[in-house]
Coordinates of N, CA and C in Angstrom, one line a residue:
M1 N 8.8 -18.3 -46.3 CA 9.3 -17.1 -45.6 C 8.3 -16.0 -45.4
H2 N 7.7 -15.7 -46.5 CA 6.7 -14.6 -46.5 C 5.5 -15.0 -45.6
T3 N 5.1 -16.3 -45.7 CA 4.0 -16.8 -44.9 C 4.3 -16.7 -43.4
A4 N 5.6 -17.1 -43.1 CA 6.0 -17.0 -41.7 C 5.9 -15.6 -41.2
L5 N 6.4 -14.7 -42.0 CA 6.4 -13.3 -41.6 C 5.0 -12.7 -41.4
R6 N 4.1 -13.2 -42.3 CA 2.7 -12.8 -42.3 C 2.1 -13.3 -41.0
W7 N 2.3 -14.5 -40.6 CA 1.8 -15.1 -39.4 C 2.3 -14.4 -38.2
L8 N 3.6 -14.1 -38.2 CA 4.3 -13.3 -37.1 C 3.6 -12.0 -36.9
G9 N 3.4 -11.3 -38.1 CA 2.7 -10.0 -38.0 C 1.3 -10.1 -37.4
R10 N 0.6 -11.1 -37.8 CA -0.7 -11.3 -37.2 C -0.7 -11.5 -35.7
W11 N 0.2 -12.4 -35.3 CA 0.3 -12.6 -33.8 C 0.7 -11.4 -33.1
L12 N 1.6 -10.6 -33.6 CA 2.0 -9.3 -33.0 C 0.9 -8.4 -32.9
A13 N 0.1 -8.3 -34.0 CA -1.1 -7.4 -34.0 C -2.1 -7.9 -33.0
L14 N -2.3 -9.2 -32.9 CA -3.2 -9.7 -31.9 C -2.8 -9.4 -30.5
L15 N -1.5 -9.6 -30.2 CA -0.9 -9.3 -28.9 C -1.1 -7.8 -28.6
L16 N -0.9 -6.9 -29.5 CA -1.1 -5.5 -29.3 C -2.5 -5.2 -29.0
L17 N -3.4 -5.8 -29.8 CA -4.9 -5.6 -29.6 C -5.3 -6.0 -28.2
C18 N -4.8 -7.2 -27.7 CA -5.1 -7.7 -26.4 C -4.5 -6.7 -25.3
G19 N -3.3 -6.2 -25.5 CA -2.7 -5.3 -24.6 C -3.5 -4.0 -24.5
L20 N -3.9 -3.5 -25.6 CA -4.7 -2.2 -25.6 C -6.1 -2.5 -25.0
S21 N -6.7 -3.6 -25.2 CA -8.0 -4.0 -24.6 C -7.9 -4.0 -23.1
L22 N -6.8 -4.6 -22.6 CA -6.6 -4.7 -21.2 C -6.4 -3.3 -20.6
Q23 N -5.7 -2.4 -21.3 CA -5.6 -1.0 -20.7 C -7.0 -0.3 -20.7
I24 N -7.8 -0.6 -21.7 CA -9.2 0.0 -21.7 C -10.0 -0.5 -20.5
V25 N -9.8 -1.8 -20.2 CA -10.5 -2.4 -19.1 C -10.0 -1.8 -17.8
F26 N -8.7 -1.6 -17.6 CA -8.2 -1.0 -16.4 C -8.7 0.4 -16.3
L27 N -8.7 1.2 -17.4 CA -9.1 2.6 -17.4 C -10.6 2.7 -17.0
L28 N -11.5 1.8 -17.5 CA -12.9 1.8 -17.1 C -13.0 1.5 -15.6
S29 N -12.3 0.5 -15.2 CA -12.3 0.2 -13.7 C -11.9 1.4 -12.9
I30 N -10.8 2.1 -13.3 CA -10.4 3.2 -12.5 C -11.4 4.3 -12.5
F31 N -12.0 4.6 -13.6 CA -13.1 5.6 -13.6 C -14.2 5.3 -12.7
S32 N -14.5 4.0 -12.6 CA -15.6 3.6 -11.6 C -15.2 3.8 -10.2
L33 N -13.9 4.0 -9.9 CA -13.5 4.2 -8.5 C -13.9 5.6 -8.0
R34 N -14.3 6.5 -9.0 CA -14.8 7.8 -8.5 C -16.1 7.7 -7.7
L35 N -16.8 6.6 -7.9 CA -18.1 6.4 -7.2 C -18.2 5.3 -6.2
W36 N -17.3 4.4 -6.2 CA -17.5 3.3 -5.3 C -16.1 2.8 -4.8
Q37 N -16.2 2.0 -3.6 CA -15.0 1.4 -3.1 C -15.0 -0.1 -3.5
P38 N -13.9 -0.5 -4.1 CA -13.8 -1.9 -4.5 C -13.9 -2.8 -3.3
P39 N -14.6 -3.9 -3.4 CA -14.7 -4.8 -2.2 C -13.3 -5.4 -1.8
S40 N -12.4 -5.6 -2.7 CA -11.1 -6.2 -2.4 C -10.1 -5.7 -3.5
T41 N -8.8 -6.0 -3.2 CA -7.8 -5.6 -4.2 C -7.0 -6.9 -4.6
S42 N -6.2 -6.7 -5.6 CA -5.4 -7.8 -6.1 C -4.5 -8.4 -4.9
F43 N -3.9 -7.5 -4.2 CA -3.0 -7.9 -3.1 C -3.8 -8.6 -2.0
Q44 N -5.0 -8.2 -1.7 CA -5.8 -8.8 -0.7 C -6.2 -10.2 -1.2
R45 N -6.6 -10.4 -2.4 CA -7.0 -11.7 -2.9 C -5.8 -12.6 -2.9
S46 N -4.6 -12.1 -3.2 CA -3.4 -12.9 -3.1 C -3.1 -13.4 -1.7
A47 N -3.4 -12.5 -0.7 CA -3.2 -12.8 0.7 C -4.2 -13.8 1.1
V48 N -5.4 -13.7 0.7 CA -6.5 -14.7 1.0 C -6.0 -16.1 0.5
W49 N -5.6 -16.2 -0.7 CA -5.1 -17.4 -1.3 C -4.0 -18.0 -0.5
E50 N -3.1 -17.2 -0.1 CA -1.9 -17.6 0.8 C -2.4 -18.2 2.1
K51 N -3.4 -17.5 2.7 CA -3.9 -18.0 4.0 C -4.6 -19.3 3.8
L52 N -5.4 -19.5 2.7 CA -6.1 -20.7 2.5 C -5.1 -21.9 2.3
R53 N -4.0 -21.6 1.6 CA -2.9 -22.6 1.4 C -2.3 -23.0 2.8
Q54 N -2.1 -22.0 3.6 CA -1.5 -22.3 4.9 C -2.5 -23.1 5.8
A55 N -3.7 -22.7 5.7 CA -4.7 -23.4 6.5 C -4.9 -24.9 6.1
A56 N -4.8 -25.1 4.8 CA -4.9 -26.5 4.3 C -3.9 -27.4 4.8
S57 N -2.7 -26.9 5.1 CA -1.6 -27.7 5.6 C -1.3 -27.6 7.1
A58 N -2.1 -26.7 7.8 CA -1.8 -26.5 9.2 C -2.6 -27.5 10.1
T59 N -2.1 -27.6 11.3 CA -2.7 -28.4 12.3 C -4.0 -27.7 12.8
A60 N -4.8 -28.3 13.5 CA -6.1 -27.7 14.0 C -5.7 -26.5 14.9
A61 N -4.7 -26.7 15.7 CA -4.3 -25.6 16.6 C -3.7 -24.4 15.9
D62 N -2.9 -24.7 14.9 CA -2.3 -23.6 14.1 C -3.4 -22.9 13.3
A63 N -4.4 -23.6 12.8 CA -5.5 -23.0 12.0 C -6.3 -22.1 12.9
A64 N -6.5 -22.5 14.1 CA -7.4 -21.8 15.1 C -6.7 -20.5 15.5
S65 N -5.3 -20.4 15.4 CA -4.6 -19.2 15.8 C -4.4 -18.3 14.7
M66 N -4.8 -18.6 13.5 CA -4.6 -17.7 12.4 C -5.5 -16.4 12.6
P67 N -5.0 -15.3 12.2 CA -5.7 -14.0 12.4 C -7.0 -14.0 11.6
V68 N -8.0 -13.3 12.1 CA -9.3 -13.1 11.4 C -9.1 -12.0 10.4
W69 N -9.7 -12.2 9.2 CA -9.6 -11.2 8.1 C -10.4 -10.0 8.5
R70 N -9.8 -8.8 8.4 CA -10.5 -7.5 8.8 C -10.3 -6.5 7.7
H71 N -11.4 -6.0 7.2 CA -11.3 -5.0 6.1 C -12.7 -4.3 6.1
Q72 N -12.7 -3.0 6.4 CA -13.9 -2.2 6.5 C -13.7 -0.8 5.9
P73 N -13.9 -0.7 4.6 CA -13.8 0.7 4.0 C -14.8 1.6 4.5
V74 N -14.4 2.9 4.7 CA -15.3 3.9 5.2 C -15.3 5.1 4.3
A75 N -16.3 6.0 4.5 CA -16.4 7.2 3.7 C -15.3 8.2 4.1
S76 N -15.0 9.2 3.2 CA -13.9 10.1 3.5 C -14.1 10.9 4.8
A77 N -15.4 11.2 5.1 CA -15.7 12.0 6.3 C -15.4 11.2 7.6
Q78 N -15.2 9.9 7.5 CA -15.0 9.0 8.6 C -13.5 8.7 8.8
I79 N -12.6 9.5 8.1 CA -11.2 9.3 8.3 C -10.6 10.6 8.9
A80 N -9.9 10.5 10.0 CA -9.3 11.7 10.6 C -8.3 12.3 9.6
D81 N -8.2 13.6 9.6 CA -7.2 14.3 8.8 C -5.8 13.9 9.2
H82 N -5.7 13.6 10.5 CA -4.3 13.2 11.0 C -3.8 12.0 10.2
A83 N -4.7 11.1 9.9 CA -4.3 9.9 9.1 C -3.8 10.2 7.8
R84 N -4.4 11.2 7.1 CA -4.0 11.6 5.8 C -2.6 12.2 5.9
K85 N -2.4 13.1 6.8 CA -1.1 13.8 7.0 C 0.0 12.8 7.4
A86 N -0.3 11.9 8.2 CA 0.7 10.9 8.7 C 1.2 10.1 7.5
V87 N 0.3 9.6 6.7 CA 0.7 8.8 5.5 C 1.5 9.6 4.5
I88 N 1.1 10.8 4.3 CA 1.9 11.6 3.3 C 3.2 11.9 3.9
A89 N 3.3 12.3 5.2 CA 4.6 12.5 5.9 C 5.5 11.3 5.8
S90 N 4.9 10.2 6.0 CA 5.8 8.9 6.0 C 6.1 8.4 4.6
E91 N 5.2 8.4 3.7 CA 5.3 7.7 2.5 C 5.6 8.5 1.2
D92 N 5.1 9.8 1.2 CA 5.1 10.5 0.0 C 5.0 12.0 0.2
N93 N 6.1 12.7 0.6 CA 6.1 14.1 1.0 C 5.5 15.0 -0.2
H94 N 5.8 14.6 -1.4 CA 5.4 15.4 -2.5 C 4.1 15.0 -3.2
F95 N 3.2 14.3 -2.5 CA 2.0 13.7 -3.0 C 1.2 14.6 -3.8
F96 N 1.0 15.8 -3.3 CA 0.1 16.8 -3.9 C 0.7 17.6 -5.0
T97 N 2.0 17.4 -5.3 CA 2.7 18.2 -6.3 C 3.2 17.3 -7.5
H98 N 3.4 16.0 -7.3 CA 3.9 15.2 -8.4 C 2.7 14.7 -9.2
S99 N 3.0 14.1 -10.4 CA 2.0 13.6 -11.3 C 1.8 12.1 -11.2
G100 N 2.2 11.5 -10.1 CA 2.1 10.1 -9.9 C 3.4 9.4 -9.6
V101 N 4.5 9.9 -10.2 CA 5.9 9.4 -9.9 C 6.7 10.5 -9.4
D102 N 7.4 10.3 -8.2 CA 8.3 11.3 -7.6 C 9.7 11.0 -8.1
W103 N 10.1 11.6 -9.2 CA 11.4 11.3 -9.8 C 12.6 11.7 -8.9
Q104 N 12.4 12.7 -8.0 CA 13.4 13.0 -7.0 C 13.6 11.9 -6.1
A105 N 12.5 11.3 -5.6 CA 12.7 10.1 -4.7 C 13.3 8.9 -5.4
V106 N 13.0 8.7 -6.7 CA 13.6 7.6 -7.4 C 15.1 7.8 -7.5
Q107 N 15.5 9.1 -7.9 CA 16.9 9.4 -8.0 C 17.6 9.2 -6.6
R108 N 17.0 9.6 -5.6 CA 17.6 9.5 -4.2 C 17.8 8.0 -3.9
A109 N 16.7 7.2 -4.1 CA 16.8 5.8 -3.8 C 18.0 5.1 -4.7
W110 N 18.1 5.6 -5.9 CA 19.2 5.0 -6.8 C 20.5 5.4 -6.2
R111 N 20.7 6.6 -5.8 CA 22.0 7.1 -5.2 C 22.3 6.3 -3.9
E112 N 21.3 6.1 -3.1 CA 21.5 5.4 -1.8 C 21.9 3.9 -2.1
G113 N 21.3 3.3 -3.1 CA 21.6 2.0 -3.5 C 23.1 1.9 -4.0
E114 N 23.5 2.8 -4.8 CA 24.9 2.8 -5.3 C 25.9 3.0 -4.2
A115 N 25.5 3.8 -3.2 CA 26.4 4.1 -2.1 C 26.4 3.0 -1.1
G116 N 25.6 2.0 -1.3 CA 25.6 0.8 -0.4 C 24.8 1.0 0.9
G117 N 24.0 2.1 1.0 CA 23.3 2.4 2.2 C 21.9 1.7 2.1
R118 N 21.1 1.9 3.2 CA 19.8 1.3 3.3 C 18.9 2.1 2.3
V119 N 18.2 1.5 1.4 CA 17.5 2.2 0.4 C 16.0 2.3 0.8
R120 N 15.5 3.5 0.8 CA 14.1 3.8 1.0 C 13.4 3.6 -0.3
G121 N 12.2 3.1 -0.2 CA 11.4 2.9 -1.4 C 11.1 4.2 -2.1
G122 N 11.1 4.2 -3.4 CA 10.8 5.4 -4.2 C 9.4 5.5 -4.7
S123 N 8.5 4.5 -4.3 CA 7.2 4.4 -4.8 C 6.3 5.5 -4.2
T124 N 5.5 6.2 -4.9 CA 4.5 7.1 -4.4 C 3.3 6.4 -3.9
I125 N 2.4 7.2 -3.2 CA 1.1 6.6 -2.8 C 0.3 6.2 -4.0
T126 N 0.3 6.9 -5.1 CA -0.4 6.5 -6.3 C 0.1 5.2 -6.8
Q127 N 1.5 5.1 -6.9 CA 2.1 3.8 -7.4 C 1.7 2.6 -6.5
Q128 N 1.8 2.9 -5.2 CA 1.4 1.8 -4.2 C -0.1 1.4 -4.4
L129 N -0.9 2.4 -4.6 CA -2.3 2.0 -4.8 C -2.5 1.2 -6.1
A130 N -1.8 1.6 -7.2 CA -1.9 0.9 -8.4 C -1.5 -0.6 -8.2
K131 N -0.4 -0.8 -7.5 CA 0.0 -2.2 -7.3 C -1.0 -2.9 -6.4
N132 N -1.5 -2.3 -5.4 CA -2.5 -3.0 -4.5 C -3.7 -3.3 -5.2
L133 N -4.3 -2.4 -6.0 CA -5.5 -2.7 -6.7 C -5.5 -3.7 -7.8
Y134 N -4.4 -3.7 -8.6 CA -4.5 -4.5 -9.8 C -3.4 -5.5 -10.1
L135 N -2.3 -5.4 -9.4 CA -1.1 -6.2 -9.8 C -0.8 -7.3 -8.8
S136 N 0.0 -8.2 -9.3 CA 0.5 -9.3 -8.4 C 1.7 -8.9 -7.6
R137 N 2.2 -9.7 -6.8 CA 3.4 -9.4 -6.0 C 4.7 -9.7 -6.8
E138 N 4.6 -10.2 -8.0 CA 5.8 -10.5 -8.8 C 6.5 -9.2 -9.1
R139 N 7.8 -9.3 -9.4 CA 8.6 -8.1 -9.7 C 9.4 -8.4 -11.0
N140 N 9.0 -7.7 -12.1 CA 9.7 -7.8 -13.4 C 9.4 -6.5 -14.1
L141 N 10.1 -6.4 -15.3 CA 10.0 -5.2 -16.0 C 8.6 -5.0 -16.6
L142 N 7.9 -6.0 -17.0 CA 6.6 -5.9 -17.6 C 5.6 -5.4 -16.5
R143 N 5.7 -6.0 -15.3 CA 4.9 -5.5 -14.2 C 5.2 -4.1 -13.9
K144 N 6.4 -3.7 -13.9 CA 6.8 -2.3 -13.5 C 6.2 -1.3 -14.6
G145 N 6.3 -1.7 -15.9 CA 5.7 -0.9 -16.9 C 4.2 -0.8 -16.7
Q146 N 3.5 -1.9 -16.4 CA 2.1 -1.8 -16.2 C 1.7 -0.9 -14.9
E147 N 2.6 -1.0 -13.9 CA 2.4 -0.2 -12.7 C 2.4 1.3 -13.1
L148 N 3.4 1.7 -13.9 CA 3.5 3.1 -14.4 C 2.3 3.5 -15.2
A149 N 1.8 2.7 -16.1 CA 0.6 3.0 -16.9 C -0.6 3.2 -16.0
L150 N -0.8 2.3 -15.0 CA -1.9 2.4 -14.0 C -1.8 3.6 -13.2
T151 N -0.6 4.0 -12.8 CA -0.3 5.2 -12.0 C -0.8 6.4 -12.8
W152 N -0.4 6.5 -14.0 CA -0.9 7.7 -14.8 C -2.4 7.7 -15.0
M153 N -3.0 6.5 -15.2 CA -4.4 6.4 -15.3 C -5.1 6.9 -14.1
L154 N -4.6 6.5 -12.9 CA -5.2 6.9 -11.6 C -5.1 8.4 -11.5
E155 N -4.0 9.0 -11.8 CA -3.8 10.4 -11.7 C -4.7 11.2 -12.7
A156 N -4.9 10.6 -13.8 CA -5.7 11.3 -14.8 C -7.2 11.2 -14.5
A157 N -7.6 10.1 -13.9 CA -9.1 9.9 -13.7 C -9.6 10.3 -12.4
L158 N -8.7 10.4 -11.4 CA -9.1 10.7 -10.0 C -8.4 11.9 -9.5
D159 N -9.0 12.6 -8.5 CA -8.3 13.7 -7.9 C -7.4 13.2 -6.7
K160 N -6.5 14.0 -6.2 CA -5.6 13.5 -5.2 C -6.3 13.1 -3.9
P161 N -7.3 13.8 -3.4 CA -8.0 13.4 -2.2 C -8.6 12.0 -2.4
R162 N -9.2 11.7 -3.5 CA -9.8 10.4 -3.8 C -8.8 9.3 -3.8
I163 N -7.6 9.6 -4.4 CA -6.5 8.6 -4.5 C -6.1 8.3 -3.0
L164 N -5.9 9.3 -2.2 CA -5.5 9.1 -0.8 C -6.5 8.3 0.0
D165 N -7.8 8.6 -0.2 CA -8.8 7.9 0.6 C -8.9 6.4 0.2
L166 N -8.7 6.2 -1.1 CA -8.7 4.8 -1.6 C -7.5 4.0 -1.0
Y167 N -6.4 4.7 -1.0 CA -5.1 4.1 -0.4 C -5.4 3.8 1.1
L168 N -5.9 4.7 1.8 CA -6.1 4.5 3.3 C -7.1 3.4 3.5
N169 N -8.1 3.2 2.6 CA -9.1 2.2 2.9 C -8.7 0.8 2.5
H170 N -7.6 0.6 1.7 CA -7.2 -0.7 1.2 C -5.8 -1.1 1.5
V171 N -5.0 -0.3 2.0 CA -3.6 -0.7 2.2 C -3.5 -1.6 3.4
E172 N -2.5 -2.4 3.5 CA -2.3 -3.4 4.6 C -1.7 -2.7 5.8
W173 N -2.3 -3.0 7.0 CA -1.8 -2.4 8.2 C -1.3 -3.5 9.2
G174 N -1.4 -4.7 8.9 CA -1.0 -5.8 9.7 C -1.4 -7.1 9.1
D175 N -1.2 -8.2 9.8 CA -1.5 -9.5 9.3 C -3.0 -9.7 9.1
A176 N -3.5 -9.8 7.9 CA -4.9 -9.9 7.6 C -5.7 -8.7 8.0
L177 N -5.1 -7.5 8.0 CA -5.7 -6.3 8.5 C -5.5 -5.2 7.4
Y178 N -6.7 -4.8 6.8 CA -6.7 -3.9 5.7 C -7.6 -2.7 5.9
G179 N -7.1 -1.5 5.6 CA -7.9 -0.3 5.7 C -7.7 0.4 7.0
I180 N -7.8 1.7 7.0 CA -7.5 2.5 8.2 C -8.6 2.3 9.3
E181 N -9.8 2.0 9.0 CA -10.8 1.8 10.0 C -10.5 0.5 10.8
A182 N -10.2 -0.6 10.1 CA -9.9 -1.8 10.7 C -8.6 -1.7 11.6
A183 N -7.6 -0.9 11.1 CA -6.4 -0.7 11.8 C -6.6 0.1 13.1
A184 N -7.4 1.2 13.0 CA -7.7 2.0 14.2 C -8.5 1.2 15.2
Q185 N -9.4 0.3 14.8 CA -10.2 -0.5 15.7 C -9.2 -1.6 16.4
H186 N -8.4 -2.2 15.6 CA -7.5 -3.2 16.0 C -6.5 -2.7 17.0
Y187 N -5.8 -1.7 16.7 CA -4.7 -1.2 17.6 C -5.1 -0.3 18.7
F188 N -6.1 0.5 18.5 CA -6.5 1.5 19.5 C -8.0 1.4 20.0
A189 N -8.7 0.5 19.4 CA -10.1 0.3 19.8 C -11.0 1.6 19.6
I190 N -10.7 2.3 18.6 CA -11.5 3.5 18.3 C -11.7 3.6 16.7
P191 N -12.7 4.3 16.3 CA -12.9 4.5 14.8 C -11.8 5.4 14.2
A192 N -11.6 5.2 12.9 CA -10.6 6.0 12.3 C -10.8 7.5 12.4
Q193 N -12.0 7.9 12.5 CA -12.4 9.3 12.7 C -11.8 10.0 13.9
R194 N -11.5 9.2 14.9 CA -11.0 9.7 16.2 C -9.5 9.5 16.4
L195 N -8.8 9.1 15.4 CA -7.3 9.0 15.6 C -6.7 10.3 15.9
S196 N -5.8 10.3 16.9 CA -5.0 11.4 17.3 C -3.8 11.5 16.3
A197 N -3.1 12.6 16.4 CA -1.9 12.8 15.6 C -0.9 11.7 15.9
R198 N -0.7 11.4 17.2 CA 0.3 10.4 17.6 C -0.1 9.0 17.2
Q199 N -1.4 8.7 17.3 CA -1.9 7.3 16.9 C -1.7 7.2 15.4
A200 N -2.1 8.2 14.6 CA -2.0 8.2 13.2 C -0.5 8.0 12.7
A201 N 0.4 8.7 13.4 CA 1.8 8.6 13.1 C 2.3 7.1 13.4
Q202 N 1.9 6.5 14.5 CA 2.2 5.2 14.8 C 1.8 4.2 13.7
L203 N 0.6 4.4 13.2 CA 0.1 3.5 12.2 C 0.9 3.7 10.9
A204 N 1.2 5.0 10.6 CA 2.0 5.2 9.3 C 3.3 4.5 9.3
V205 N 3.9 4.4 10.5 CA 5.2 3.7 10.6 C 5.1 2.3 10.1
L206 N 3.9 1.6 10.2 CA 3.8 0.2 9.9 C 3.8 -0.1 8.4
L207 N 3.6 0.9 7.5 CA 3.3 0.7 6.1 C 4.4 -0.1 5.4
P208 N 5.7 0.2 5.6 CA 6.7 -0.5 4.8 C 6.7 -2.0 5.2
Q209 N 6.4 -2.4 6.4 CA 6.5 -3.8 6.9 C 5.3 -4.0 7.8
P210 N 4.1 -4.0 7.3 CA 2.9 -4.0 8.2 C 2.8 -5.2 9.1
R211 N 3.2 -6.4 8.7 CA 3.0 -7.5 9.6 C 4.0 -7.5 10.7
A212 N 5.3 -7.4 10.4 CA 6.3 -7.4 11.4 C 6.2 -6.2 12.4
L213 N 6.1 -5.0 11.8 CA 6.0 -3.8 12.7 C 4.6 -3.7 13.4
G214 N 3.6 -4.3 12.8 CA 2.3 -4.4 13.5 C 2.4 -5.2 14.7
R215 N 3.1 -6.3 14.7 CA 3.2 -7.1 15.9 C 4.0 -6.4 16.9
Q216 N 5.0 -5.6 16.5 CA 5.8 -4.8 17.4 C 4.9 -3.7 18.1
L217 N 4.1 -3.0 17.3 CA 3.2 -2.0 17.9 C 2.2 -2.6 18.9
S218 N 1.6 -3.8 18.5 CA 0.7 -4.4 19.3 C 1.3 -4.8 20.7
G219 N 2.5 -5.3 20.6 CA 3.2 -5.7 21.9 C 3.5 -4.5 22.7
Q220 N 3.9 -3.3 22.1 CA 4.1 -2.1 22.9 C 2.8 -1.6 23.5
L221 N 1.8 -1.6 22.8 CA 0.5 -1.1 23.3 C 0.0 -2.0 24.5
R222 N 0.4 -3.3 24.5 CA 0.0 -4.2 25.6 C 1.0 -4.1 26.7
G223 N 2.1 -3.3 26.6 CA 3.1 -3.2 27.6 C 4.1 -4.3 27.5
Q224 N 4.3 -4.8 26.2 CA 5.3 -5.9 26.0 C 6.3 -5.5 25.0
P225 N 7.1 -4.4 25.2 CA 8.1 -4.0 24.2 C 9.1 -5.0 23.9
S226 N 9.6 -5.0 22.6 CA 10.7 -5.9 22.2 C 11.9 -5.6 23.0
A227 N 12.7 -6.7 23.2 CA 13.9 -6.6 23.9 C 15.0 -6.0 23.0
Q228 N 14.8 -6.0 21.7 CA 15.8 -5.4 20.8 C 15.9 -3.9 21.0
P229 N 17.1 -3.3 21.0 CA 17.2 -1.9 21.4 C 16.8 -0.9 20.3
S230 N 17.1 -1.1 19.1 CA 16.9 -0.1 18.0 C 16.9 -0.8 16.7
G231 N 16.8 0.1 15.6 CA 16.7 -0.5 14.2 C 15.3 -0.8 13.9
R232 N 15.0 -1.1 12.6 CA 13.7 -1.4 12.2 C 13.1 -2.6 12.9
G233 N 13.9 -3.6 13.2 CA 13.4 -4.7 14.0 C 13.4 -4.6 15.5
G234 N 13.9 -3.4 15.9 CA 14.1 -3.2 17.4 C 12.8 -2.7 18.0
G235 N 12.8 -2.7 19.4 CA 11.6 -2.4 20.1 C 11.3 -0.9 20.1
R236 N 12.3 0.0 19.9 CA 12.0 1.4 19.9 C 11.8 2.0 18.6
Y237 N 11.9 1.2 17.5 CA 11.8 1.8 16.2 C 10.5 2.5 15.9
V238 N 9.4 1.8 16.2 CA 8.0 2.3 15.9 C 7.9 3.7 16.6
Q239 N 8.2 3.8 17.8 CA 8.0 5.0 18.6 C 9.0 6.1 18.1
Q240 N 10.2 5.8 17.8 CA 11.1 6.8 17.3 C 10.7 7.3 15.9
R241 N 10.3 6.4 15.0 CA 9.9 6.8 13.7 C 8.6 7.6 13.8
A242 N 7.7 7.2 14.7 CA 6.4 7.9 14.9 C 6.7 9.4 15.3
R243 N 7.7 9.6 16.1 CA 8.0 11.0 16.5 C 8.4 11.8 15.4
V244 N 9.2 11.2 14.5 CA 9.7 11.9 13.3 C 8.5 12.3 12.4
I245 N 7.6 11.3 12.2 CA 6.5 11.6 11.3 C 5.6 12.6 11.9
E246 N 5.4 12.6 13.3 CA 4.6 13.6 13.9 C 5.1 15.0 13.8
Q247 N 6.5 15.1 13.8 CA 7.1 16.4 13.6 C 6.9 16.9 12.2
R248 N 6.9 16.0 11.2 CA 6.7 16.4 9.8 C 5.2 16.8 9.7
M249 N 4.3 16.1 10.4 CA 2.9 16.5 10.3 C 2.6 17.9 10.8
A250 N 3.3 18.2 11.9 CA 3.1 19.5 12.5 C 3.6 20.7 11.6
A251 N 4.5 20.4 10.7 CA 5.0 21.4 9.7 C 4.2 21.5 8.5
M252 N 3.2 20.5 8.3 CA 2.4 20.6 7.1 C 1.2 21.6 7.3
R253 N 0.8 22.1 6.2 CA -0.3 23.1 6.3 C -1.6 22.3 6.4

């Protein structure tokens, strides 16, 4: 009995040591983000693996029609301020005042869920960045706990403008489309530095569902609006939501 307890204690100590070591690795990686842009994120690598699996089982015609991977991080000076305002207005109104988690948004999402309404995500920009950079797409309590730890590390190690620029450079904006520069080039054929307020607002609309809404925006820009009248899947949703975001942007300092 005593031997079993002793072995159990050793295994628990080993697990604790491994967990602490992993957090140190994460923290060192986050501090390095002060100086450089990571070439890829965990979400991007998962998406690449998914595309490779699809290509392996696809016909030659289907493989040829798969989208080309696009990702081009740029310096802060090469991102229009409209893009920053649009993302904050759409995703995280309290970005500059919270410490990584917007508890008001979490409570609001909880109340909406209990009321049976459509729930808006309560994740902040920092939380989304933590997930994109380091975590898998799985959803469980252990992953959520790691997400919170990474969020606090990001907030402690980096300033808000750096967190926002990292987010803009690595978040998904469409199928195989990552980073604000690639998005601006793909949808509007201009660099991210030249995005107008309207264009930035349209891009910000895509973030909750970048692949589906990205196809909708592409169709509208080509003069092929969806036949569906309204709602998130409808043809007018992107433009209606973009107008709301643009109004919020105008009210920001």
